[in-house]
mmCIF file of C-alpha atoms in Angstrom:
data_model
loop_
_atom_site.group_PDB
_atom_site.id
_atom_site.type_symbol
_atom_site.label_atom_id
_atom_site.label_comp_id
_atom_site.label_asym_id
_atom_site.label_seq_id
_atom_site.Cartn_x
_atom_site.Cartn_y
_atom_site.Cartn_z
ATOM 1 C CA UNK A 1 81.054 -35.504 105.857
ATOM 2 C CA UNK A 2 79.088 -38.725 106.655
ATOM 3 C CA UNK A 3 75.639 -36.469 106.205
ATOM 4 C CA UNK A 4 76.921 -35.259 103.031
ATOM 5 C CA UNK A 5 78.114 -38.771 101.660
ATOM 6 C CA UNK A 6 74.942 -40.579 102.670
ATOM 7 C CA UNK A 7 72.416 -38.041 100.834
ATOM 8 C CA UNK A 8 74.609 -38.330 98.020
ATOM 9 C CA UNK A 9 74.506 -42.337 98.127
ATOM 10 C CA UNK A 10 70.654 -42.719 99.158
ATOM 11 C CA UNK A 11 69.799 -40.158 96.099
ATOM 12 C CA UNK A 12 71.043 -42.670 94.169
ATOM 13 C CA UNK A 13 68.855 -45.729 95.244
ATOM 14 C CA UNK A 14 71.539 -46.929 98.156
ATOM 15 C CA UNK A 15 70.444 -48.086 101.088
ATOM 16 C CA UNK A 16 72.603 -45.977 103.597
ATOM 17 C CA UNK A 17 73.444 -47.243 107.286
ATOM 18 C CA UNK A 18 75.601 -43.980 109.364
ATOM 19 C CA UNK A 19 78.010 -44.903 112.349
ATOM 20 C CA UNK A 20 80.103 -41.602 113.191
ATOM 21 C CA UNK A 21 82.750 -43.563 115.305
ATOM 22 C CA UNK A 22 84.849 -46.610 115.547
ATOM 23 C CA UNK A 23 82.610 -48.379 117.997
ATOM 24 C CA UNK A 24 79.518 -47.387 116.382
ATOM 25 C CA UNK A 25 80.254 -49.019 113.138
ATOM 26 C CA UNK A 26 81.536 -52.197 114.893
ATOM 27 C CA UNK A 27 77.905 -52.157 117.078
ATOM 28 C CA UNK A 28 75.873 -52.010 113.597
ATOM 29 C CA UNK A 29 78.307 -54.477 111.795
ATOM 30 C CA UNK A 30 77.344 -57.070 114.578
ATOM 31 C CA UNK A 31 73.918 -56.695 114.504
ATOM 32 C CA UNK A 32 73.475 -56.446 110.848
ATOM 33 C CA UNK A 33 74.624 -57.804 107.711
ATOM 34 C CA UNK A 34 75.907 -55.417 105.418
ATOM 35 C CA UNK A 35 77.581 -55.951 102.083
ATOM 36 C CA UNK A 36 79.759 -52.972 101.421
ATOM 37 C CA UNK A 37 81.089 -50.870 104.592
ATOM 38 C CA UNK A 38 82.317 -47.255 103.805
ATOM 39 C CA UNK A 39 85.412 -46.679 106.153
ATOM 40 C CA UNK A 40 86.907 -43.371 106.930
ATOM 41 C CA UNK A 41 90.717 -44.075 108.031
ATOM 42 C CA UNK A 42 90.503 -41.170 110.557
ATOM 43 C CA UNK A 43 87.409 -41.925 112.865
ATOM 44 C CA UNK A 44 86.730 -40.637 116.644
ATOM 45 C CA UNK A 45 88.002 -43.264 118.710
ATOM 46 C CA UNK A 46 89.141 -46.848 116.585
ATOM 47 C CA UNK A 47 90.890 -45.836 113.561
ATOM 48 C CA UNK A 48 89.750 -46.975 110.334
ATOM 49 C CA UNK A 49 92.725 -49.453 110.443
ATOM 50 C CA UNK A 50 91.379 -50.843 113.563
ATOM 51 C CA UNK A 51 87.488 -51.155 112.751
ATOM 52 C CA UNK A 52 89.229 -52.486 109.209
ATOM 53 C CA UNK A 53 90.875 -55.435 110.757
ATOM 54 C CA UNK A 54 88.001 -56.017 113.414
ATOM 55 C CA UNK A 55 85.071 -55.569 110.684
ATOM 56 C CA UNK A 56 87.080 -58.633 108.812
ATOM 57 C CA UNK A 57 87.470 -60.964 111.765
ATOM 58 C CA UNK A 58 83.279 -60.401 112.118
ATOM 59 C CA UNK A 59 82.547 -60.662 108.698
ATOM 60 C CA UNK A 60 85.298 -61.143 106.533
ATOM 61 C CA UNK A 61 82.958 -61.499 103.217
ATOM 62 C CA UNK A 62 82.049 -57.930 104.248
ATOM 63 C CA UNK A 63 83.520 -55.430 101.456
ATOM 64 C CA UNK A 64 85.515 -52.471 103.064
ATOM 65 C CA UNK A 65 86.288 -49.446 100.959
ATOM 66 C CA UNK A 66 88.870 -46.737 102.718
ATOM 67 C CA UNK A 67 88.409 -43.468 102.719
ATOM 68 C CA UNK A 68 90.931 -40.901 103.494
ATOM 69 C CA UNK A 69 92.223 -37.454 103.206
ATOM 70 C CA UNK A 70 95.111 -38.032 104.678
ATOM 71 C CA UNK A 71 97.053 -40.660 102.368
ATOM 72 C CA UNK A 72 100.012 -42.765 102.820
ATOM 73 C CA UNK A 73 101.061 -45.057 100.658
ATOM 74 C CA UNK A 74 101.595 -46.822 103.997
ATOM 75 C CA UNK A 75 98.604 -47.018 105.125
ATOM 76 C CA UNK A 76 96.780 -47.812 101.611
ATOM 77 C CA UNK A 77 99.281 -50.742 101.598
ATOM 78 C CA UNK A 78 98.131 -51.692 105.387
ATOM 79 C CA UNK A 79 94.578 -51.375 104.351
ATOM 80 C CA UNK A 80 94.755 -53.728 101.496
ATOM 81 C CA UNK A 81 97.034 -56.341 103.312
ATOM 82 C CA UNK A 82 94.073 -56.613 105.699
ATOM 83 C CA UNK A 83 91.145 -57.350 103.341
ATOM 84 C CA UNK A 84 90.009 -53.914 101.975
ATOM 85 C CA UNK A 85 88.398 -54.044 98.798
ATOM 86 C CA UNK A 86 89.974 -50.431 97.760
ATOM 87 C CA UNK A 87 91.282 -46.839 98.879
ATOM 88 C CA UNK A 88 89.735 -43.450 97.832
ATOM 89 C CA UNK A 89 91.197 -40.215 98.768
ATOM 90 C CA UNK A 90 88.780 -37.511 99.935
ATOM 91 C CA UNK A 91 87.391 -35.776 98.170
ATOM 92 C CA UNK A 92 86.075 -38.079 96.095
ATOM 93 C CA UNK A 93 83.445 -38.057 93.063
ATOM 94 C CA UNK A 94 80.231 -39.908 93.688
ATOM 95 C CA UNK A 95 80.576 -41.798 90.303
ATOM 96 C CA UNK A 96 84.062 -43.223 91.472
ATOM 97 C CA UNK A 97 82.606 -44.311 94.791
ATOM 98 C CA UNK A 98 79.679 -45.663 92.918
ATOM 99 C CA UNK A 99 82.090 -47.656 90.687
ATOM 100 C CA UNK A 100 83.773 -49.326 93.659
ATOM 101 C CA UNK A 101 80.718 -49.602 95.749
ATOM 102 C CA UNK A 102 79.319 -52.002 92.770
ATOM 103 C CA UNK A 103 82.728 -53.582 92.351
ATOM 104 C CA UNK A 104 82.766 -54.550 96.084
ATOM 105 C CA UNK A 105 79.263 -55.912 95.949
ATOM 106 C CA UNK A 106 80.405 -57.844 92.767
ATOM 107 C CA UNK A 107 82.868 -59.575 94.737
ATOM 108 C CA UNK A 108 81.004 -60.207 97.497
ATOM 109 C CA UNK A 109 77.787 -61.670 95.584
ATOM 110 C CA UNK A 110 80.783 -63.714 94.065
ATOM 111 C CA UNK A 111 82.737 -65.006 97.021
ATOM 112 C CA UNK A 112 79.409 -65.947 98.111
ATOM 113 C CA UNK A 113 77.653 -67.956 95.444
ATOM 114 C CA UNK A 114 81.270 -70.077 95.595
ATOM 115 C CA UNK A 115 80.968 -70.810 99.647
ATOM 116 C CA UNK A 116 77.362 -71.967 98.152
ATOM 117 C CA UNK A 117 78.530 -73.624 95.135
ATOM 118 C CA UNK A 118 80.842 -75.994 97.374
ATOM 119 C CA UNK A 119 78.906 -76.736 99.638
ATOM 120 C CA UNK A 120 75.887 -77.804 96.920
ATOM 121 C CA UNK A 121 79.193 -80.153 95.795
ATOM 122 C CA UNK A 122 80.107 -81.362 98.790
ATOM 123 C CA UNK A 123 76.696 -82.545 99.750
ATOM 124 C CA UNK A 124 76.069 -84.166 96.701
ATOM 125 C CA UNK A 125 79.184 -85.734 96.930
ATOM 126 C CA UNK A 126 78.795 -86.929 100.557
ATOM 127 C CA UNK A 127 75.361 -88.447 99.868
ATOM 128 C CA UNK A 128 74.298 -91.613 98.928
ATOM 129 C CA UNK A 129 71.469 -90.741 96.047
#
């Protein structure tokens, strides 16, 4: 699934970054910084719950989509209480993921030209001109 999902992403001008496990997503969300994170809720090892909670104490202007097949309302309502941008369910069609891809980037690009915004204010507030 993670082969398929990527080709479908990178033939659409995405840069693509693969972890197939818990642990390997945390390992490449430490050493780089990624935008949007594509999160499957059932993962070897961490759950998607898990990586979802740990991936926001990291980088919590990170965007998280869930994926699942396996649905709860539960666990969509878990996922979004700890910072996840949205929930698909699997299978899902590229142009939806697309859609929430660039909505999660939106909001990120956003949350971050605000951090920058107030700090431009609070120097120029705090300085003698």
């Amino acid at each position: 699934f993670v082969e398929m999902l990527a080709e479908r992403l990178e033939a659409r001008g995405l840069e693509v970054d693969k972890a197939f496990d818990g642990e390997e997503a945390l390992e490449k969300i430490k050493s780089k910084d990624l935008d949007v994170v594509i999160l499957d809720v059932l993962m070897p090892g961490k759950d998607g719950i898990e990586v979802l909670r740990e991936i926001k104490q990291l980088k919590p202007l990170t965007e998280v989509i869930m994926l699942t097949g396996h649905a709860t309302v539960q666990t969509a309502i878990d996922g979004m209480k700890l910072g996840a941008y949205d929930y698909l369910l699997k299978p899902t069609e590229t142009k939806d993921l697309l859609e929430k891809i660039q909505g999660a980037y939106r909001r990120k690009y956003e949350q971050e030209e605000r951090i920058r915004q107030a700090e431009i204010d609070r120097i120029t507030r705090t300085k003698a001109w």
